[in-house]
Amino acid sequence: MPQDRDNLAGTVCWQSPSNIALIKYWGKHGDQLPRNPSISFTLKHSFTQTRIHYRPKTNKDQQISLNFQFEGKENKGFQDRIVQYLQKVMDYFPSLQKIHLEIDSTNSFPHSSGIASSASAFSALALSLSDIELKTSGQDSPIELFNVSEIARLGSGSACRSMFPFAALWGKFNSIESSTDRYAIPMGTEVHEIFRTFHDSILIVSRESKKVSSSLGHSLMDNHPFAEVRYRDARKNLQLMLDALKVGDIESVGFLMEMEAMQLHALMLCSNPNFILLQPNTLKIIDLLKRFRSEMKIPVFFTLDAGPNVHVLYPGENAQVVQNYIQSELLQFCSEQNWINDCVGDGPIKIE
Ligand code: PMV
């Protein structure tokens, strides 16, 4: 379709959340393809908002033309990463050859909170770019979320799971026909209602940026002595997790979630080279949480990303008592008593 110059100018804005994996993706191959399938809850309050003003480019070359600001300030590191990403996804977005982009991205959580922001950042960016492509090519069809999930995956694997409300599964898994390594699929209807009420209180043990980059972390699996065992176990855990999620078996979901978190860190501890991403306060919190659970008989469980912060997950009906406990007993082990009180959410939204 011929591009009218008027179509080449405008503004789009998307807000997209982070997600927390219950079954972890760890190890990749090819162009960001997972070695094993994973499933996550979509979060609500930890999100990235990406606003893009676009206009016709003044020079005629086919290079990316971009000015990137993070939280209102230029950021050379992020700008370079985004240029690289835009070059990679150019085939999906032919309009990028014709337009200049002014991108402004902000996170709802402090950047230095140690929260992995790549899932929310790349999903918000992929949504905004897809929206621009539709507008500049004069199409008024809605955004195709599987497509956008695939494009987000090329920036950060876990970003492809942020696209859907409540829960998403990414990676080919034989018992789910529509599953694929290329993009995530929504799992909301396969998960019991009780999990819609789930909270994820993220206890910020350290605000330092990641010790191990995501790519280095995944590459540790390439010659890992336990790689095959892990990939097999992840599949076994995923089936058990799906069964438990479906029937609302909170205990089994919690048990599997914790096992996955521990396996992720155990794999890192015996990688070559090895990494210790847990901190003394991470272990202290986990220990206290287990004690609290068994004394109070409350279904409260933890999971971890590739870092020291602890995600504490529990049903809404226990929110008051768990949050009181977090505030009185656990915040002392957090960096400057920092925590993010998140919960499962409905996925990305377009900001008009
Ligand atoms: O999407 P990446 O490349 O940042 O990897 C995410 C890895 C974990 O957070 C540890 C697990 C997961 O499935 O989200």
CSV table of N, CA, C and O in Angstrom, one decimal, residues 88-186:
chain,number,residue,atom,x,y,z
A,88,LYS,N,17.4,-5.5,14.0
A,88,LYS,CA,17.0,-6.9,13.9
A,88,LYS,C,15.6,-7.2,13.4
A,88,LYS,O,15.3,-8.1,12.7
A,89,VAL,N,14.7,-6.2,13.8
A,89,VAL,CA,13.3,-6.5,13.5
A,89,VAL,C,12.8,-5.6,12.3
A,89,VAL,O,11.6,-5.5,12.1
A,90,MET,N,13.7,-5.1,11.6
A,90,MET,CA,13.4,-4.2,10.4
A,90,MET,C,12.5,-4.9,9.4
A,90,MET,O,11.6,-4.2,8.9
A,91,ASP,N,12.7,-6.2,9.2
A,91,ASP,CA,11.8,-6.9,8.2
A,91,ASP,C,10.4,-6.9,8.6
A,91,ASP,O,9.5,-6.9,7.8
A,92,TYR,N,10.1,-6.9,9.9
A,92,TYR,CA,8.7,-6.8,10.4
A,92,TYR,C,8.1,-5.4,10.2
A,92,TYR,O,6.9,-5.2,10.2
A,93,PHE,N,9.0,-4.4,10.2
A,93,PHE,CA,8.5,-3.0,10.2
A,93,PHE,C,9.2,-2.2,9.1
A,93,PHE,O,10.1,-1.4,9.4
A,94,PRO,N,8.7,-2.4,7.9
A,94,PRO,CA,9.3,-1.7,6.7
A,94,PRO,C,9.3,-0.2,7.0
A,94,PRO,O,10.2,0.6,6.5
A,95,SER,N,8.3,0.3,7.7
A,95,SER,CA,8.2,1.8,7.9
A,95,SER,C,9.4,2.4,8.6
A,95,SER,O,9.7,3.6,8.5
A,96,LEU,N,10.2,1.5,9.3
A,96,LEU,CA,11.4,2.0,10.0
A,96,LEU,C,12.4,2.7,9.1
A,96,LEU,O,13.2,3.5,9.5
A,97,GLN,N,12.3,2.3,7.8
A,97,GLN,CA,13.2,2.9,6.9
A,97,GLN,C,12.8,4.4,6.5
A,97,GLN,O,13.6,5.1,6.0
A,98,LYS,N,11.6,4.7,6.8
A,98,LYS,CA,11.1,6.0,6.4
A,98,LYS,C,10.8,7.0,7.5
A,98,LYS,O,10.6,8.1,7.3
A,99,ILE,N,10.8,6.5,8.7
A,99,ILE,CA,10.4,7.4,9.8
A,99,ILE,C,11.6,7.6,10.9
A,99,ILE,O,12.4,6.7,11.0
A,100,HIS,N,11.5,8.7,11.5
A,100,HIS,CA,12.4,9.0,12.6
A,100,HIS,C,11.6,8.7,13.9
A,100,HIS,O,10.4,9.1,14.0
A,101,LEU,N,12.2,8.1,14.9
A,101,LEU,CA,11.5,7.8,16.1
A,101,LEU,C,12.0,8.6,17.3
A,101,LEU,O,13.2,8.7,17.5
A,102,GLU,N,11.1,9.2,18.1
A,102,GLU,CA,11.5,9.8,19.4
A,102,GLU,C,10.8,8.9,20.4
A,102,GLU,O,9.6,8.9,20.6
A,103,ILE,N,11.6,8.0,21.1
A,103,ILE,CA,11.0,7.1,22.1
A,103,ILE,C,11.3,7.6,23.5
A,103,ILE,O,12.4,8.0,23.8
A,104,ASP,N,10.2,7.6,24.3
A,104,ASP,CA,10.4,7.9,25.7
A,104,ASP,C,9.8,6.8,26.5
A,104,ASP,O,8.7,6.4,26.4
A,105,SER,N,10.7,6.2,27.3
A,105,SER,CA,10.2,5.0,28.1
A,105,SER,C,10.4,5.2,29.6
A,105,SER,O,11.4,5.8,30.0
A,106,THR,N,9.4,4.8,30.3
A,106,THR,CA,9.5,5.0,31.8
A,106,THR,C,9.0,3.7,32.4
A,106,THR,O,8.2,3.0,31.9
A,107,ASN,N,9.6,3.4,33.6
A,107,ASN,CA,9.2,2.2,34.3
A,107,ASN,C,8.4,2.6,35.5
A,107,ASN,O,8.6,3.7,36.1
A,108,SER,N,7.4,1.8,35.9
A,108,SER,CA,6.6,2.1,37.1
A,108,SER,C,7.5,1.8,38.4
A,108,SER,O,7.1,2.2,39.5
A,109,PHE,N,8.5,1.1,38.2
A,109,PHE,CA,9.4,0.7,39.4
A,109,PHE,C,10.7,1.3,39.2
A,109,PHE,O,11.1,1.6,38.0
A,110,PRO,N,11.5,1.6,40.3
A,110,PRO,CA,12.8,2.3,40.1
A,110,PRO,C,13.7,1.4,39.3
A,110,PRO,O,13.7,0.2,39.5
A,111,HIS,N,14.4,2.0,38.3
A,111,HIS,CA,15.3,1.2,37.5
A,111,HIS,C,16.3,0.5,38.3
A,111,HIS,O,16.7,-0.7,38.0
A,112,SER,N,16.8,1.1,39.4
A,112,SER,CA,17.8,0.5,40.2
A,112,SER,C,17.2,-0.4,41.3
A,112,SER,O,17.8,-0.6,42.3
A,113,SER,N,16.0,-1.0,41.0
A,113,SER,CA,15.4,-1.8,42.0
A,113,SER,C,15.8,-3.3,41.9
A,113,SER,O,15.4,-4.2,42.6
A,114,GLY,N,16.6,-3.6,40.9
A,114,GLY,CA,17.1,-5.0,40.7
A,114,GLY,C,16.0,-5.8,40.0
A,114,GLY,O,16.1,-7.0,39.8
A,115,ILE,N,14.9,-5.2,39.6
A,115,ILE,CA,13.8,-5.9,38.9
A,115,ILE,C,14.2,-6.0,37.4
A,115,ILE,O,14.5,-5.0,36.8
A,116,ALA,N,14.0,-7.2,36.9
A,116,ALA,CA,14.3,-7.4,35.4
A,116,ALA,C,13.3,-6.6,34.7
A,116,ALA,O,12.1,-6.8,34.7
A,117,SER,N,13.8,-5.6,33.9
A,117,SER,CA,12.8,-4.7,33.2
A,117,SER,C,12.7,-5.1,31.7
A,117,SER,O,11.9,-4.5,31.0
A,118,SER,N,13.5,-6.1,31.3
A,118,SER,CA,13.6,-6.3,29.9
A,118,SER,C,12.2,-6.9,29.4
A,118,SER,O,11.8,-6.6,28.2
A,119,ALA,N,11.5,-7.6,30.2
A,119,ALA,CA,10.2,-8.2,29.7
A,119,ALA,C,9.2,-7.1,29.5
A,119,ALA,O,8.6,-7.1,28.4
A,120,SER,N,9.1,-6.2,30.4
A,120,SER,CA,8.1,-5.1,30.2
A,120,SER,C,8.6,-4.1,29.1
A,120,SER,O,7.8,-3.7,28.3
A,121,ALA,N,9.9,-3.9,29.1
A,121,ALA,CA,10.4,-2.9,28.1
A,121,ALA,C,10.3,-3.4,26.7
A,121,ALA,O,9.8,-2.7,25.8
A,122,PHE,N,10.7,-4.7,26.4
A,122,PHE,CA,10.6,-5.1,25.0
A,122,PHE,C,9.1,-5.4,24.6
A,122,PHE,O,8.8,-5.3,23.4
A,123,SER,N,8.3,-5.8,25.6
A,123,SER,CA,6.9,-6.0,25.1
A,123,SER,C,6.2,-4.7,24.8
A,123,SER,O,5.5,-4.5,23.8
A,124,ALA,N,6.5,-3.6,25.6
A,124,ALA,CA,5.9,-2.3,25.4
A,124,ALA,C,6.4,-1.8,24.0
A,124,ALA,O,5.7,-1.2,23.2
A,125,LEU,N,7.7,-2.0,23.8
A,125,LEU,CA,8.3,-1.5,22.5
A,125,LEU,C,7.7,-2.2,21.3
A,125,LEU,O,7.4,-1.6,20.3
A,126,ALA,N,7.6,-3.5,21.4
A,126,ALA,CA,7.1,-4.3,20.3
A,126,ALA,C,5.7,-3.9,20.0
A,126,ALA,O,5.3,-3.8,18.8
A,127,LEU,N,4.9,-3.7,21.0
A,127,LEU,CA,3.5,-3.2,20.8
A,127,LEU,C,3.4,-1.9,20.1
A,127,LEU,O,2.7,-1.7,19.2
A,128,SER,N,4.3,-0.9,20.6
A,128,SER,CA,4.3,0.4,20.0
A,128,SER,C,4.7,0.4,18.6
A,128,SER,O,4.1,1.0,17.7
A,129,LEU,N,5.7,-0.4,18.3
A,129,LEU,CA,6.2,-0.5,16.9
A,129,LEU,C,5.2,-1.1,16.0
A,129,LEU,O,5.0,-0.7,14.8
A,130,SER,N,4.5,-2.1,16.5
A,130,SER,CA,3.5,-2.8,15.7
A,130,SER,C,2.3,-1.9,15.4
A,130,SER,O,1.8,-1.8,14.3
A,131,ASP,N,2.0,-1.1,16.4
A,131,ASP,CA,0.9,-0.1,16.2
A,131,ASP,C,1.3,1.0,15.1
A,131,ASP,O,0.5,1.3,14.2
A,132,ILE,N,2.6,1.4,15.2
A,132,ILE,CA,3.0,2.4,14.2
A,132,ILE,C,3.0,1.7,12.8
A,132,ILE,O,2.6,2.4,11.8
A,133,GLU,N,3.4,0.5,12.7
A,133,GLU,CA,3.4,-0.2,11.4
A,133,GLU,C,2.0,-0.2,10.8
A,133,GLU,O,1.8,0.1,9.6
A,134,LEU,N,1.0,-0.5,11.7
A,134,LEU,CA,-0.4,-0.6,11.2
A,134,LEU,C,-0.8,0.8,10.7
A,134,LEU,O,-1.4,1.0,9.6
A,135,LYS,N,-0.4,1.8,11.5
A,135,LYS,CA,-0.9,3.2,11.2
A,135,LYS,C,-0.2,3.7,9.9
A,135,LYS,O,-0.8,4.3,9.0
A,136,THR,N,1.1,3.5,9.8
A,136,THR,CA,1.8,4.1,8.7
A,136,THR,C,1.5,3.3,7.4
A,136,THR,O,1.7,3.9,6.3
A,137,SER,N,1.0,2.1,7.5
A,137,SER,CA,0.6,1.4,6.2
A,137,SER,C,-0.9,1.5,6.0
A,137,SER,O,-1.4,0.8,5.1
A,138,GLY,N,-1.6,2.3,6.8
A,138,GLY,CA,-3.0,2.6,6.5
A,138,GLY,C,-3.9,1.5,6.9
A,138,GLY,O,-5.0,1.5,6.4
A,139,GLN,N,-3.5,0.5,7.6
A,139,GLN,CA,-4.4,-0.6,8.0
A,139,GLN,C,-5.1,-0.2,9.3
A,139,GLN,O,-4.5,0.3,10.2
A,140,ASP,N,-6.4,-0.6,9.4
A,140,ASP,CA,-7.0,-0.4,10.7
A,140,ASP,C,-7.4,-1.7,11.4
A,140,ASP,O,-8.2,-1.7,12.2
A,141,SER,N,-6.6,-2.7,11.0
A,141,SER,CA,-6.9,-4.0,11.7
A,141,SER,C,-6.3,-3.9,13.1
A,141,SER,O,-5.3,-3.2,13.4
A,142,PRO,N,-6.8,-4.7,14.1
A,142,PRO,CA,-6.2,-4.7,15.4
A,142,PRO,C,-4.8,-5.4,15.4
A,142,PRO,O,-4.5,-6.1,14.5
A,143,ILE,N,-4.1,-5.1,16.5
A,143,ILE,CA,-2.8,-5.7,16.6
A,143,ILE,C,-2.9,-7.2,16.8
A,143,ILE,O,-3.8,-7.6,17.5
A,144,GLU,N,-2.0,-7.9,16.2
A,144,GLU,CA,-2.1,-9.4,16.3
A,144,GLU,C,-1.1,-9.8,17.4
A,144,GLU,O,0.1,-9.8,17.2
A,145,LEU,N,-1.6,-10.2,18.5
A,145,LEU,CA,-0.8,-10.4,19.7
A,145,LEU,C,0.3,-11.5,19.5
A,145,LEU,O,1.4,-11.4,20.1
A,146,PHE,N,-0.1,-12.6,18.8
A,146,PHE,CA,0.9,-13.6,18.6
A,146,PHE,C,2.2,-13.1,17.9
A,146,PHE,O,3.3,-13.4,18.2
A,147,ASN,N,1.8,-12.3,16.9
A,147,ASN,CA,2.9,-11.7,16.1
A,147,ASN,C,3.8,-10.8,17.0
A,147,ASN,O,5.0,-10.8,16.9
A,148,VAL,N,3.1,-10.0,17.8
A,148,VAL,CA,3.9,-9.0,18.6
A,148,VAL,C,4.7,-9.8,19.7
A,148,VAL,O,5.8,-9.5,20.0
A,149,SER,N,4.1,-10.9,20.2
A,149,SER,CA,4.8,-11.7,21.1
A,149,SER,C,6.1,-12.3,20.5
A,149,SER,O,7.2,-12.2,21.1
A,150,GLU,N,6.0,-12.7,19.3
A,150,GLU,CA,7.2,-13.2,18.6
A,150,GLU,C,8.3,-12.1,18.4
A,150,GLU,O,9.5,-12.3,18.7
A,151,ILE,N,7.8,-10.9,18.1
A,151,ILE,CA,8.8,-9.8,17.9
A,151,ILE,C,9.4,-9.4,19.2
A,151,ILE,O,10.6,-9.1,19.3
A,152,ALA,N,8.6,-9.4,20.3
A,152,ALA,CA,9.1,-9.1,21.6
A,152,ALA,C,10.1,-10.1,22.0
A,152,ALA,O,11.2,-9.8,22.7
A,153,ARG,N,9.9,-11.3,21.7
A,153,ARG,CA,10.8,-12.4,22.1
A,153,ARG,C,12.2,-12.2,21.5
A,153,ARG,O,13.2,-12.5,22.1
A,154,LEU,N,12.3,-11.5,20.4
A,154,LEU,CA,13.6,-11.3,19.7
A,154,LEU,C,14.4,-10.2,20.5
A,154,LEU,O,15.6,-10.2,20.4
A,155,GLY,N,13.7,-9.5,21.4
A,155,GLY,CA,14.5,-8.5,22.2
A,155,GLY,C,14.8,-9.2,23.6
A,155,GLY,O,16.0,-9.1,24.0
A,156,SER,N,13.9,-9.9,24.2
A,156,SER,CA,14.2,-10.6,25.4
A,156,SER,C,13.2,-11.7,25.5
A,156,SER,O,11.9,-11.5,25.3
A,157,GLY,N,13.7,-12.9,25.7
A,157,GLY,CA,12.8,-14.1,25.6
A,157,GLY,C,11.6,-14.0,26.5
A,157,GLY,O,10.4,-14.2,26.0
A,158,SER,N,11.8,-13.7,27.7
A,158,SER,CA,10.6,-13.6,28.6
A,158,SER,C,9.6,-12.6,28.3
A,158,SER,O,8.4,-12.6,28.7
A,159,ALA,N,10.0,-11.6,27.5
A,159,ALA,CA,9.1,-10.5,27.1
A,159,ALA,C,7.9,-11.0,26.3
A,159,ALA,O,6.8,-10.5,26.4
A,160,CYS,N,8.1,-12.2,25.6
A,160,CYS,CA,7.0,-12.7,24.8
A,160,CYS,C,5.8,-13.1,25.7
A,160,CYS,O,4.7,-13.2,25.2
A,161,ARG,N,6.1,-13.4,27.0
A,161,ARG,CA,5.0,-13.9,27.9
A,161,ARG,C,4.2,-12.7,28.5
A,161,ARG,O,3.2,-13.0,29.1
A,162,SER,N,4.7,-11.5,28.3
A,162,SER,CA,4.0,-10.3,29.0
A,162,SER,C,2.8,-9.9,28.2
A,162,SER,O,2.0,-9.0,28.6
A,163,MET,N,2.5,-10.5,27.0
A,163,MET,CA,1.5,-10.0,26.1
A,163,MET,C,0.1,-10.3,26.5
A,163,MET,O,-0.8,-9.8,26.0
A,164,PHE,N,-0.1,-11.3,27.4
A,164,PHE,CA,-1.4,-11.8,27.7
A,164,PHE,C,-1.8,-11.6,29.1
A,164,PHE,O,-1.0,-11.6,30.0
A,165,PRO,N,-3.2,-11.5,29.4
A,165,PRO,CA,-3.6,-11.4,30.7
A,165,PRO,C,-3.3,-12.6,31.6
A,165,PRO,O,-3.3,-13.7,31.1
A,166,PHE,N,-3.0,-12.4,32.9
A,166,PHE,CA,-3.1,-13.4,33.9
A,166,PHE,C,-2.0,-14.5,33.8
A,166,PHE,O,-1.1,-14.5,34.6
A,167,ALA,N,-1.9,-15.3,32.7
A,167,ALA,CA,-0.9,-16.3,32.6
A,167,ALA,C,-0.6,-16.6,31.2
A,167,ALA,O,-1.4,-16.5,30.3
A,168,ALA,N,0.7,-16.9,30.9
A,168,ALA,CA,1.1,-17.2,29.5
A,168,ALA,C,2.1,-18.3,29.5
A,168,ALA,O,2.9,-18.5,30.4
A,169,LEU,N,2.1,-19.1,28.4
A,169,LEU,CA,3.0,-20.2,28.3
A,169,LEU,C,3.8,-20.0,27.0
A,169,LEU,O,3.2,-19.6,26.0
A,170,TRP,N,5.1,-20.2,27.1
A,170,TRP,CA,6.0,-20.0,25.9
A,170,TRP,C,6.8,-21.3,25.8
A,170,TRP,O,7.5,-21.7,26.7
A,171,GLY,N,6.8,-21.8,24.5
A,171,GLY,CA,7.7,-23.0,24.2
A,171,GLY,C,6.9,-24.2,23.9
A,171,GLY,O,5.8,-24.4,24.4
A,172,LYS,N,7.4,-25.0,22.9
A,172,LYS,CA,6.6,-26.1,22.4
A,172,LYS,C,6.5,-27.1,23.6
A,172,LYS,O,7.5,-27.5,24.2
A,173,PHE,N,5.2,-27.5,23.8
A,173,PHE,CA,5.0,-28.5,24.8
A,173,PHE,C,3.9,-29.5,24.3
A,173,PHE,O,2.8,-29.0,23.9
A,174,ASN,N,4.2,-30.7,24.2
A,174,ASN,CA,3.4,-31.7,23.4
A,174,ASN,C,1.9,-31.7,23.9
A,174,ASN,O,1.0,-31.9,23.0
A,175,SER,N,1.7,-31.6,25.2
A,175,SER,CA,0.3,-31.7,25.6
A,175,SER,C,-0.5,-30.5,25.3
A,175,SER,O,-1.7,-30.5,25.5
A,176,ILE,N,0.1,-29.4,24.8
A,176,ILE,CA,-0.7,-28.2,24.4
A,176,ILE,C,-0.4,-27.9,23.0
A,176,ILE,O,0.6,-27.4,22.6
A,177,GLU,N,-1.4,-28.2,22.2
A,177,GLU,CA,-1.3,-28.2,20.7
A,177,GLU,C,-0.8,-26.9,20.2
A,177,GLU,O,0.1,-26.8,19.3
A,178,SER,N,-1.4,-25.8,20.7
A,178,SER,CA,-1.0,-24.5,20.0
A,178,SER,C,0.3,-23.9,20.5
A,178,SER,O,0.7,-22.8,20.1
A,179,SER,N,1.0,-24.6,21.4
A,179,SER,CA,2.2,-24.1,22.0
A,179,SER,C,3.3,-24.1,20.9
A,179,SER,O,3.3,-24.9,20.1
A,180,THR,N,4.2,-23.1,21.0
A,180,THR,CA,5.3,-23.0,20.1
A,180,THR,C,6.5,-22.3,20.7
A,180,THR,O,6.3,-21.5,21.6
A,181,ASP,N,7.7,-22.6,20.1
A,181,ASP,CA,8.9,-21.8,20.6
A,181,ASP,C,8.9,-20.4,20.1
A,181,ASP,O,9.6,-19.6,20.6
A,182,ARG,N,8.0,-20.1,19.1
A,182,ARG,CA,8.1,-18.8,18.5
A,182,ARG,C,7.5,-17.7,19.3
A,182,ARG,O,7.9,-16.5,19.3
A,183,TYR,N,6.4,-18.0,20.0
A,183,TYR,CA,5.7,-16.9,20.7
A,183,TYR,C,4.9,-17.6,21.9
A,183,TYR,O,4.8,-18.8,22.0
A,184,ALA,N,4.5,-16.7,22.8
A,184,ALA,CA,3.7,-17.2,23.9
A,184,ALA,C,2.3,-17.3,23.6
A,184,ALA,O,1.8,-16.7,22.6
A,185,ILE,N,1.6,-18.1,24.4
A,185,ILE,CA,0.1,-18.2,24.2
A,185,ILE,C,-0.6,-17.9,25.5
A,185,ILE,O,0.0,-18.2,26.6
A,186,PRO,N,-1.8,-17.4,25.5
A,186,PRO,CA,-2.5,-17.1,26.7
A,186,PRO,C,-2.9,-18.3,27.4
A,186,PRO,O,-3.4,-19.3,26.8
